[in-house]
C-alpha cells in the first residue's frame, strides 16, 4: 500500500467517551498533518509533525484534543470526553516536507458522537 | 479559519461541457493546490501550482494563478459524469510550514 491509511474509517461513540484514531503516512514522508472537516466546509488544519516533533498544536480545538507521533512513523489523534460538536471527518495527510511538494490525504475517519 | 473562497459554490453542467472554478485567497503563498473530494471520502490531489508559475496543465485540467489578484482558476475540459465531486483549493502560505489552508469548495455536478 503506497497511500495514507487511516483507521478506523467510521467511529460512533457516546458523548463523554474517549476516542483514538490512527494514521499511517506514506513511508518516505516525514511530515504528517491532521485536519478536521465538518459538513459543507473545507478541511481545517489541527496540528502537524516533522518526524516525531509536533511543530504546531495551537490549532487543536481544545485541550481535549491531543496527537502523538512517537517514532516518527504512524500518528494517533485522541479526543477525550467527546462532545456532539466533535462529530466530523478527521483527515490525515503526509508530505515530504520540502517546499512545493504535494500533501496526500487518507480516506479519513468519520466520527459521530451520539 | 478558511483562507480561500471558491466561486461558484455549486455548478451543474452537462457532460462534455467545460467547468471553471475560481478560488481567491488572502496571504502570500508558496503554492496553491487543487483537490477533489467525492462525497464522504478523502481528498485526491489534482495539481500543484507554484507561486512563480502562471499556468499548469494536467490531462483535462488547466490551472491558472494570478498572485497579483490572489486568485486561481481550475478548468476541467470535456467533463464527464465521473467528475462529479467537490473541488477545493488549498494554499501553502509563505512561512506556514507547508500546512494547507482550504477554501470552502465548489460542488460540481456533471449530468448525462
Tab-separated table of C-alpha atoms in Angstrom, chain A residues 35-44 87-91 110, chain B residues 37 41-43 86 88:
chain	number	residue	atom	x	y	z
A	35	UNK	CA	-7.246	18.156	9.655
A	36	UNK	CA	-10.901	18.248	10.603
A	37	UNK	CA	-13.729	18.670	8.146
A	38	UNK	CA	-17.331	19.410	9.006
A	39	UNK	CA	-20.219	19.081	6.598
A	40	UNK	CA	-20.141	21.590	3.774
A	41	UNK	CA	-16.777	23.047	4.757
A	42	UNK	CA	-13.204	22.634	3.634
A	43	UNK	CA	-10.713	20.836	5.873
A	44	UNK	CA	-9.407	22.827	8.818
A	87	UNK	CA	-18.697	14.945	15.135
A	88	UNK	CA	-16.767	15.451	11.912
A	89	UNK	CA	-14.420	13.824	9.425
A	90	UNK	CA	-10.840	13.678	10.701
A	91	UNK	CA	-8.319	13.641	7.882
A	110	UNK	CA	-15.819	9.766	10.243
B	37	UNK	CA	-13.392	15.026	-2.880
B	41	UNK	CA	-14.374	10.303	1.030
B	42	UNK	CA	-10.837	11.602	1.380
B	43	UNK	CA	-9.224	14.242	-0.779
B	86	UNK	CA	-16.422	18.778	-4.582
B	88	UNK	CA	-11.174	22.579	-3.091
